[in-house]
Coordinates of C-alpha atoms and ligand atoms in Angstrom, one line a residue:
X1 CA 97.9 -67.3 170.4
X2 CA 98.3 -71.0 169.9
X3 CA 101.3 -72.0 171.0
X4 CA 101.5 -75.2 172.7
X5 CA 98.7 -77.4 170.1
X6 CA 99.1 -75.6 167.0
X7 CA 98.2 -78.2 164.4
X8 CA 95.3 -78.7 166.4
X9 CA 92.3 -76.6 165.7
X10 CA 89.7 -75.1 168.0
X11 CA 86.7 -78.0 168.4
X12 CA 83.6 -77.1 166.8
X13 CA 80.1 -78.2 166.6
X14 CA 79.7 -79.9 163.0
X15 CA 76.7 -82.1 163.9
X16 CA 75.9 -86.0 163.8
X17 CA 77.1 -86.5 160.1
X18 CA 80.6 -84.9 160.4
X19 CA 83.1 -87.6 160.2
X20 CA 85.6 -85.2 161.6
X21 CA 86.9 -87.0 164.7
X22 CA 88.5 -83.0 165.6
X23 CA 85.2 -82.1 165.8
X24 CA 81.5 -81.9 168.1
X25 CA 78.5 -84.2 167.0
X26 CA 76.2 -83.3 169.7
X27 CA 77.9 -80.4 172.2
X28 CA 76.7 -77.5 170.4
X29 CA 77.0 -75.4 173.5
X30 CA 74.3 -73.0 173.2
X31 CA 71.5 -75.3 171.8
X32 CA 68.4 -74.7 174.4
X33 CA 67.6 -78.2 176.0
X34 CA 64.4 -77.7 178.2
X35 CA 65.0 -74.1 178.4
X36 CA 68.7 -73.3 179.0
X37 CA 71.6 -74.0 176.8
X38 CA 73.7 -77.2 177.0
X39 CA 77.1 -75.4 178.4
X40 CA 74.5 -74.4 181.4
X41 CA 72.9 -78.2 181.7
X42 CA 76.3 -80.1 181.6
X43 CA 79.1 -77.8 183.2
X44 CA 82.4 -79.2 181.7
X45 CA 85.5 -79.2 183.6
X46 CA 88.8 -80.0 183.2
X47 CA 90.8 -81.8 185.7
X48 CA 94.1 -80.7 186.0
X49 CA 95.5 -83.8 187.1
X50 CA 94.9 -85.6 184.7
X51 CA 95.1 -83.6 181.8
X52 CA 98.2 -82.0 182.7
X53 CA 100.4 -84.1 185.2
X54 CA 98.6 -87.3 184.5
X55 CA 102.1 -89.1 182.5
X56 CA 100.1 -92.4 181.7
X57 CA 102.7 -94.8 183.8
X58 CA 100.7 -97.9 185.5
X59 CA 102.3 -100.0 188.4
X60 CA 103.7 -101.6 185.6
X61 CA 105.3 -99.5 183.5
X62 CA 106.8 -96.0 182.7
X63 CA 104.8 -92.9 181.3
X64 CA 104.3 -92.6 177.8
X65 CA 102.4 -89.6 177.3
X66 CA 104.3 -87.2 175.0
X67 CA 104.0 -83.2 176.7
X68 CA 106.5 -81.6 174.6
X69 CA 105.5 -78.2 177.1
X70 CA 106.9 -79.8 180.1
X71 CA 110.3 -80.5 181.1
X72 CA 109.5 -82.7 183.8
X73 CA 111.0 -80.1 186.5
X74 CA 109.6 -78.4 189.1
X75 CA 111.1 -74.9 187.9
X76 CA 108.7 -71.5 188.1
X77 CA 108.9 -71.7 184.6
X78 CA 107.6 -75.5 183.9
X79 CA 105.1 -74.7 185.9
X80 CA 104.2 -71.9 184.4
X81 CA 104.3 -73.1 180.8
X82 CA 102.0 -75.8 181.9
X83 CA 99.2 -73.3 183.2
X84 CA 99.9 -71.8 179.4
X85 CA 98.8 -74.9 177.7
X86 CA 96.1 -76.1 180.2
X87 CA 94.0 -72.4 179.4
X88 CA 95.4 -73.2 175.6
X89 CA 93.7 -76.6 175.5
X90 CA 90.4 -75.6 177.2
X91 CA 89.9 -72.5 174.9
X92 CA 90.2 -74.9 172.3
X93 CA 87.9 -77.6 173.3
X94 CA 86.0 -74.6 174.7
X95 CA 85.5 -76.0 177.8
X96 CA 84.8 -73.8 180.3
X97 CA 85.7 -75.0 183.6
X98 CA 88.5 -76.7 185.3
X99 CA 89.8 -78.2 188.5
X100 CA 92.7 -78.5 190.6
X101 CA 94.9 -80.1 193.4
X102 CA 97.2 -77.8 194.6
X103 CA 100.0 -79.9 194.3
X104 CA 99.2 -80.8 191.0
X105 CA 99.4 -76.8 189.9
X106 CA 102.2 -76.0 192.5
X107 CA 105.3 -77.9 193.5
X108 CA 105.7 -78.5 197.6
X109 CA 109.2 -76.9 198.2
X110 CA 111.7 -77.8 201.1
X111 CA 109.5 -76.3 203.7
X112 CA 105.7 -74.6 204.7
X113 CA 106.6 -71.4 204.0
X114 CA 108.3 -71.9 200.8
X115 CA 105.2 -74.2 199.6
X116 CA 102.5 -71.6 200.1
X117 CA 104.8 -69.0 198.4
X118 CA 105.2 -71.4 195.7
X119 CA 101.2 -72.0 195.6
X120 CA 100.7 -68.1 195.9
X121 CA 102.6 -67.4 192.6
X122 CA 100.7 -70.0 191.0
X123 CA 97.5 -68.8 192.1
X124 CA 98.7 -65.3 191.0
X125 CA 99.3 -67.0 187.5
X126 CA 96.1 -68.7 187.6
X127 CA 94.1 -65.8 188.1
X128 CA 95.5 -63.6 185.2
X129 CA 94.8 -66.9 182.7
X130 CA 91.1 -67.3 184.0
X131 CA 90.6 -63.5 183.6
X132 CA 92.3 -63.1 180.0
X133 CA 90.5 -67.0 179.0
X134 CA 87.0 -66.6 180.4
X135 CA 87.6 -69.4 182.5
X136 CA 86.4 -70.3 186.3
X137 CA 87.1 -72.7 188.5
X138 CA 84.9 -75.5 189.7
X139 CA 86.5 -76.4 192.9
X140 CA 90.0 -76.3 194.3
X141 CA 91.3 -79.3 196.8
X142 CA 94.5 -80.7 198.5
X143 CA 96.6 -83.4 197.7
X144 CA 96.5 -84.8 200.8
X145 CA 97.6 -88.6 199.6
X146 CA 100.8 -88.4 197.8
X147 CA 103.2 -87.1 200.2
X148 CA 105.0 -89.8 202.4
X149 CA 103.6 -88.1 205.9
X150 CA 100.2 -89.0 204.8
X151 CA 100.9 -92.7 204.5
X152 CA 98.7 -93.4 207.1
X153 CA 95.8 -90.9 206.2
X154 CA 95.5 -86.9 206.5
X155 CA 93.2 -86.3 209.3
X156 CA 93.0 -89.6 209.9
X157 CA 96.5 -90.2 210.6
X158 CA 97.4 -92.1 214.3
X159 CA 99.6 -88.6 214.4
X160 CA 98.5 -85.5 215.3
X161 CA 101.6 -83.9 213.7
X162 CA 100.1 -85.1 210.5
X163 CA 96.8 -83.9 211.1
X164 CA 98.1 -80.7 212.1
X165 CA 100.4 -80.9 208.7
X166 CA 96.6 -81.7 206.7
X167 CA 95.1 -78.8 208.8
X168 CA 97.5 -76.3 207.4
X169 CA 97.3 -77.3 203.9
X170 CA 93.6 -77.1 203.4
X171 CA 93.6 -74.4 204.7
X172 CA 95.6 -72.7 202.0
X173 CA 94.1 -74.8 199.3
X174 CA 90.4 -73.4 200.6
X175 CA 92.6 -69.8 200.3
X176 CA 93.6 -70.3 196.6
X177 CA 90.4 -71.9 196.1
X178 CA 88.6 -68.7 197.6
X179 CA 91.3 -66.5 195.8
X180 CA 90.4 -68.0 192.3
X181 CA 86.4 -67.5 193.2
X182 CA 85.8 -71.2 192.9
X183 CA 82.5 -72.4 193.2
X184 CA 82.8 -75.1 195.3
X185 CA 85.9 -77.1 196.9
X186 CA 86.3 -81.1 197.5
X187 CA 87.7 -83.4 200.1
X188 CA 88.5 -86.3 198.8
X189 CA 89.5 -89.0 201.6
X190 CA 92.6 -89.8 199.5
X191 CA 94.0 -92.7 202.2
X192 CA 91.4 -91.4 204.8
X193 CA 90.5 -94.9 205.6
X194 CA 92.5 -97.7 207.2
X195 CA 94.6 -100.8 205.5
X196 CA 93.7 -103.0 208.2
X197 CA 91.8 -102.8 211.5
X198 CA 94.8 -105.4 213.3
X199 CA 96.6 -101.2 213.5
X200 CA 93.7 -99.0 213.8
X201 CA 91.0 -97.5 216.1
X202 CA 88.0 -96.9 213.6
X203 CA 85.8 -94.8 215.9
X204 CA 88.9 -92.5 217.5
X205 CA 89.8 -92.0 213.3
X206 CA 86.2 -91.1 211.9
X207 CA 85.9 -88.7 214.8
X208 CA 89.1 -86.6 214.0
X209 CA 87.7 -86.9 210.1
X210 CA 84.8 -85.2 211.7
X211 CA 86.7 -82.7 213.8
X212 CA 88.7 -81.8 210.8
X213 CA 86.0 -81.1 208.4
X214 CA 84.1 -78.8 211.4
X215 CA 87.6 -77.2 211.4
X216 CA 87.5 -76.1 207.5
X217 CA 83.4 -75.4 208.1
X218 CA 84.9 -73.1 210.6
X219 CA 87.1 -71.7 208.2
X220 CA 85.2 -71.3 205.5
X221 CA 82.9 -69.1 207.7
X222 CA 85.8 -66.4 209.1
X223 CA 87.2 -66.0 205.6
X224 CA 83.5 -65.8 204.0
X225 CA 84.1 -68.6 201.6
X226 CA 80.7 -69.2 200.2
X227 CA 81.4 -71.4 197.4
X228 CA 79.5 -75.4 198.1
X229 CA 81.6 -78.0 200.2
X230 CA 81.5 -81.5 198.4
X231 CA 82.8 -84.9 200.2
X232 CA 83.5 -86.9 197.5
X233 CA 82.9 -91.1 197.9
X234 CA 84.6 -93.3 197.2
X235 CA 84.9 -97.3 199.2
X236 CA 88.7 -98.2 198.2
X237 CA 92.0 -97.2 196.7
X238 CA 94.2 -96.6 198.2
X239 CA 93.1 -97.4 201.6
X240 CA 91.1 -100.8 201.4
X241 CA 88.7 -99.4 203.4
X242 CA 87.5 -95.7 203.0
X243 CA 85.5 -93.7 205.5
X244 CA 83.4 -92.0 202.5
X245 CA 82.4 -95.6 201.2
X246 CA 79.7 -94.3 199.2
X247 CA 76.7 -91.9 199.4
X248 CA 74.5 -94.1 202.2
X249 CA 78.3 -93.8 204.4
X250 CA 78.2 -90.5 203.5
X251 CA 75.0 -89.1 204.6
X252 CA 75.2 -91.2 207.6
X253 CA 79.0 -90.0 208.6
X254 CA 77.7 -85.9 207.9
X255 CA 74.3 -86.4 210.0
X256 CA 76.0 -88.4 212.7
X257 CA 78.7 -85.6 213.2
X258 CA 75.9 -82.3 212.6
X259 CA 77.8 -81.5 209.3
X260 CA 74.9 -82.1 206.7
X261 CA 74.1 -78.8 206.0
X262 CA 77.3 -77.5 205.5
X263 CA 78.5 -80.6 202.6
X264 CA 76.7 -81.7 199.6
X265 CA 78.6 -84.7 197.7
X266 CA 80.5 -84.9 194.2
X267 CA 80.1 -87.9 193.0
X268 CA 82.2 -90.4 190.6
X269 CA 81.2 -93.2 188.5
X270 CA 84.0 -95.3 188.8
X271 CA 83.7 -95.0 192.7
X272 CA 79.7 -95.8 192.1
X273 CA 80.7 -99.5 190.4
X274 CA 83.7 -100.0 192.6
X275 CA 81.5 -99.7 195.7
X276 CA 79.1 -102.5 193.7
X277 CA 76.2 -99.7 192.8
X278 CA 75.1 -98.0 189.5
X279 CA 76.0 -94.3 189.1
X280 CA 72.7 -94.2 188.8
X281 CA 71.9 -95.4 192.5
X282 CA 74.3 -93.4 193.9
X283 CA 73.0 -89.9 192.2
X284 CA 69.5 -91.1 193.4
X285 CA 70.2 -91.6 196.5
X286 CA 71.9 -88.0 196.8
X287 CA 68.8 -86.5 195.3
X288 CA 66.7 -87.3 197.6
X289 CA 68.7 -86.4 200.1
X290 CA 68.9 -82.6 198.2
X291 CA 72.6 -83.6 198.6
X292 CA 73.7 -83.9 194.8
X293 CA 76.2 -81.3 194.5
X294 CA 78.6 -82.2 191.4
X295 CA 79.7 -85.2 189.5
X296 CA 83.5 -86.7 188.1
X297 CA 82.6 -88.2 184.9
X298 CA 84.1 -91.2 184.3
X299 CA 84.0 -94.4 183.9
X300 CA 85.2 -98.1 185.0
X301 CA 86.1 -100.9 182.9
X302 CA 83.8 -104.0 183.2
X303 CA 86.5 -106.2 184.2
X304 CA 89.1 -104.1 186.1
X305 CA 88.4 -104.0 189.5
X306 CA 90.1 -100.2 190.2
X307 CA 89.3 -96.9 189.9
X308 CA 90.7 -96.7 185.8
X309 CA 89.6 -93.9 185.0
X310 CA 87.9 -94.3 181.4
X311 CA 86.3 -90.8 179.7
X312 CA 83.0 -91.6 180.3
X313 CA 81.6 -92.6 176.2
X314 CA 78.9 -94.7 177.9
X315 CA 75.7 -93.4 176.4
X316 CA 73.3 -95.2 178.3
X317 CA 75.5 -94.2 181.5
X318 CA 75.4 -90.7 180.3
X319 CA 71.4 -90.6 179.7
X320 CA 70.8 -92.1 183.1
X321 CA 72.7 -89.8 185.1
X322 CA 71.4 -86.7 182.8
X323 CA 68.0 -88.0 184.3
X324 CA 68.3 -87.7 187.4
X325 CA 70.7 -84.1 186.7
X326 CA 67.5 -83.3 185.2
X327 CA 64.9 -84.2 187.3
X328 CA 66.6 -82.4 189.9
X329 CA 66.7 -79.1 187.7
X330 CA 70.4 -79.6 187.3
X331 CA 73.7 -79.3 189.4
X332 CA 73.5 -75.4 190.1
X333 CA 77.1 -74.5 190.8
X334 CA 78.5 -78.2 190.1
X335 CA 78.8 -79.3 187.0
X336 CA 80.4 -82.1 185.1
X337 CA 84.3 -82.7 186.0
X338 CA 86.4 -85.4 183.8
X339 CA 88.1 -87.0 186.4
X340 CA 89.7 -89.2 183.5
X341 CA 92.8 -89.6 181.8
X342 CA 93.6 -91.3 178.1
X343 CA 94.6 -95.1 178.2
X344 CA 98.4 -95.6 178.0
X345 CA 98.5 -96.4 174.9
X346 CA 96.9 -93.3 173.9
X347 CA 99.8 -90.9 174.2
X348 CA 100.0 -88.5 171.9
X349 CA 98.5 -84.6 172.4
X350 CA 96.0 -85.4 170.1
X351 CA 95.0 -88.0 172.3
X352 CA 93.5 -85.3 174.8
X353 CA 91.3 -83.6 172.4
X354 CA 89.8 -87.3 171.1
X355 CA 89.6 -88.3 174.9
X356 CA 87.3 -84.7 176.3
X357 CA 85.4 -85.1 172.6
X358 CA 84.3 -88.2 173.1
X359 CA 83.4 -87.6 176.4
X360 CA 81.3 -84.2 176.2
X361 CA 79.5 -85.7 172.9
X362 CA 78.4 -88.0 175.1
X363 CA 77.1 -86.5 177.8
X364 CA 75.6 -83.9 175.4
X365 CA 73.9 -87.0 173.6
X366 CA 73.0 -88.5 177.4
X367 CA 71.5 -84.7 177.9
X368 CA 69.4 -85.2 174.4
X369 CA 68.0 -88.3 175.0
X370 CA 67.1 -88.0 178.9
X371 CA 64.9 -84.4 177.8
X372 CA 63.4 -86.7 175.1
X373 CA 62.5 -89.3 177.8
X374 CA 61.6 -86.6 180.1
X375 CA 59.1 -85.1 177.8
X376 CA 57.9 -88.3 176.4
X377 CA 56.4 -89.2 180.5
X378 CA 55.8 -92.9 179.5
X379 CA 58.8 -94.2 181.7
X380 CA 57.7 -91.2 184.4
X381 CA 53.7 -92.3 183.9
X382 CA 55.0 -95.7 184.4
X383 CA 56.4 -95.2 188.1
X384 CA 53.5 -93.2 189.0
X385 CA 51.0 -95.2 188.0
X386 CA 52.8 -98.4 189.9
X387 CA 52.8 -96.6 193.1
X388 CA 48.9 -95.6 192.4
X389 CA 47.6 -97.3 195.5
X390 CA 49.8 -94.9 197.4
X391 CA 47.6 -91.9 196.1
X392 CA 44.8 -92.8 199.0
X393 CA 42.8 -92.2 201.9
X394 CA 44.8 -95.0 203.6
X395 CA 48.0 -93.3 201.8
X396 CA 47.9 -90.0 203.4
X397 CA 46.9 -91.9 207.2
X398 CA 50.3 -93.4 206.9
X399 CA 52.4 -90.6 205.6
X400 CA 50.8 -88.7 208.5
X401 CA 51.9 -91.2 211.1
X402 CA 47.8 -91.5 211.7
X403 CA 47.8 -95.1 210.8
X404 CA 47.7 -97.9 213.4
X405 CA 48.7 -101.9 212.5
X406 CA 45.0 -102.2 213.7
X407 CA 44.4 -99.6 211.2
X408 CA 46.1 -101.8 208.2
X409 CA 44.4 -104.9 209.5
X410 CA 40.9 -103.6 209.0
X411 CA 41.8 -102.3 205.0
X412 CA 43.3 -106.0 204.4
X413 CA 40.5 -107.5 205.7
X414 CA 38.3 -105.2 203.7
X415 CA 40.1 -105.6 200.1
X416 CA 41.1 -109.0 200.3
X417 CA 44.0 -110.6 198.5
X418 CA 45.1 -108.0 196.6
X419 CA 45.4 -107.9 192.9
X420 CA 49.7 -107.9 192.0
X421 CA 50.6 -106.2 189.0
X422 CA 53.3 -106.9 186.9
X423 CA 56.5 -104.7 187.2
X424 CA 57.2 -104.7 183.3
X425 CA 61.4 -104.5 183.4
X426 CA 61.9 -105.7 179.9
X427 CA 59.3 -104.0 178.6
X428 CA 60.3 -100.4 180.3
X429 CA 64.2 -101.2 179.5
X430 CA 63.3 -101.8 175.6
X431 CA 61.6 -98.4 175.7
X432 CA 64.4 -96.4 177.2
X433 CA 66.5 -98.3 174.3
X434 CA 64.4 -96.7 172.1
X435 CA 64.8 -93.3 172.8
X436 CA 69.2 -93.9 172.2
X437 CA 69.3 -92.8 168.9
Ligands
XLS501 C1 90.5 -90.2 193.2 C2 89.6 -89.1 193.2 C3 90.3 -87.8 193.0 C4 89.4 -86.6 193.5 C5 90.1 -85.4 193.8 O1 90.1 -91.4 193.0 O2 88.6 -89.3 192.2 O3 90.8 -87.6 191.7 O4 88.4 -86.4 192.5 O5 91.0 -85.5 194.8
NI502 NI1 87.3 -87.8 191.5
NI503 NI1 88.5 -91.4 191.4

């Protein structure tokens, strides 16, 4: 029963010539692309933060978002009637998954106990709404950034009291997250990171990190938790350093401290470009590390230096990180999260629909277009056939660890100057252009 966006209809797939903005171009959920449908391929979820809590105020100015289903208060039934129009809105946009902070779905009260009863109704609420929508939940994680105790970090904290405060609270956010039967669950560094180095022993804090996240591993085990881990990068913001700088931090932080087989990463574009890489160097880089768990979609703006936030209606973005979603035969139990919120000035309900439309259009377009460049092989063909050489006698040696210096010195002396090929960039760029049609 529509209740909460009733002039609004239900988003359907009308196809590229519809000039109904209420309306899908190019999600039409259960077209095949290479063999499964696109609601497989692409995964949508629906962050609850932002959709739902996110008020649109800047460090500037007040919120302007209109939510005539919430009264602002933290009473059983606000938050209750804005599960009701979270579920309301994803059948709509028929989106099929969502995300969560606890905090975000359940108000902290005066003390522990009376916060996890508080989360416990909620998740009791939550499950009877993902049951009667056909809804599941992505992951779960805890806001471990916004109360005042975690000014200085969560498990990075200079207090123990506060890590002991962090300790408890993921635990019962893995609990609701185990409860809902999410498939995965995030940590998020929040202000896991320092402001300045003048206050703060570096190595003592990355350790404790490290502790912490064996701790929930732990965890995870005794309860029998077996949805996916994800740390989630990110190099600033709060913190003006981060201990999850980026993907390369990452890897190095979980293989330094034993814990790379128990994480893979989720991974954001606007903390890609504000860590100075492409989305698409970031993904890579977790590829090939078989560590590409789950993405926030998003985006930056070109000339804002924070984490803004855009719906991600980047096609090329979208078609370069479909690659690589694709080449790796696609995010299993991840899936696509819009970790993004509507510009201030875009405040009306209405407003939400336009915001996940424009987004999930693109990505379905992104989808289209990197199959199309997948089955085309020219820009494939064009990396294999520059790395020819490498398909060799001499090749093989070295991938072995055979090969000597004396070894390379022989074959140089033997081929002579070799013959350099060009690397073709404009002319491979002008071709992907092609296929964005
Ligand atoms: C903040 C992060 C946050 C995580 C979840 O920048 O993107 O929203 O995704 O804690
Ligand atoms: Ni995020
Ligand atoms: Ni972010």
């Amino acid at each position: 029963m529509a209740e909460f966006f009733s002039d609004i209809p239900d988003i359907l797939f009308e196809g590229r010539d519809s000039k109904n903005p209420l309306s899908f171009k190019h999600y039409e959920a259960d077209a095949m692309v290479e063999g499964r449908s696109m609601r497989e391929h692409l995964r949508f979820a629906c962050a609850f933060w932002h959709t739902m809590r996110n008020d649109l105020s800047d460090p500037f100015g007040a919120g302007t978002a209109i939510m005539p289903w919430d009264d602002g208060t933290s009473s059983d039934q606000n938050t209750e009637r804005r599960i009701n129009a979270f579920f309301e809105f994803l059948d709509k946009m028929g989106i099929d998954h969502y995300c969560f902070h606890d905090r975000d779905v359940a108000p902290a009260g005066a003390s522990i106990d009376e916060t996890n009863r508080n989360l416990d109704r909620v998740v009791g609420i939550l499950e009877r709404r993902q049951d009667q929508h056909g809804k599941k939940l992505l992951w779960g994680t805890a806001c471990l950034f916004d109360h005042p105790r975690y000014v200085h970090g969560a498990a990075t904290s200079a207090s123990i009291d506060v890590f002991a405060h962090a300790g408890g609270q993921v635990r019962r956010a893995i609990d609701a997250t185990h409860h809902l039967g999410g498939s995965g669950y995030v940590f998020w560094g929040g202000r896991e990171g320092y402001s300045s180095l003048i206050n703060t022993d570096m190595p003592r804090e990355r350790e404790n990190l490290a502790r912490f996240l064996d701790m929930a591993v732990d965890y995870r085990r005794r309860i029998g938790f077996e949805g996916r881990f994800y740390i989630e990068p990110k190099p600033k913001e709060p913190t003006s350093h981060q201990y999850d700088f980026d993907v390369a931090t990452c890897l190095d932080f979980l293989r330094e401290f034993d814990l790379v087989e128990e994480f893979m990463l989720n991974i954001e574009t606007n903390h890609a470009t504000l860590a100075s890489h492409s989305m698409e160097h970031e993904l890579r880089s977790a590829a090939a590390a078989g560590v590409l768990g789950s993405i926030d979609a998003n985006m930056g703006h070109p000339h804002l230096g924070w984490d803004t936030d855009h719906f991600p209606t980047d096609l090329v973005l979208a078609t370069q990180i479909m690659r690589v979603v694709l080449e790796q035969g696609g995010l299993g139990e991840g899936g696509l999260n819009f970790d993004a919120k509507r510009r201030r000035g875009s405040f009306e309900p209405v407003d939400l629909f336009h915001a996940h439309i424009a987004g999930m259009d693109t990505f379905a377009r992104g989808l289209k277009i990197a199959a199309a460049i997948r089955s085309d092989r020219r820009l494939d063909d064009a990396i294999q056939s520059r790395y020819a050489s490498w398909d060799s006698p001499l090749g093989d040696s070295i991938r072995s660890g055979q090969c000597t210096l004396e070894d390379l010195e022989k074959h140089a002396i033997e081929v002579g100057e070799p013959a350099i090929e060009s690397g073709r960039e404009e002319m491979l760029e002008a071709m992907f252009n092609d296929f964005l049609r």
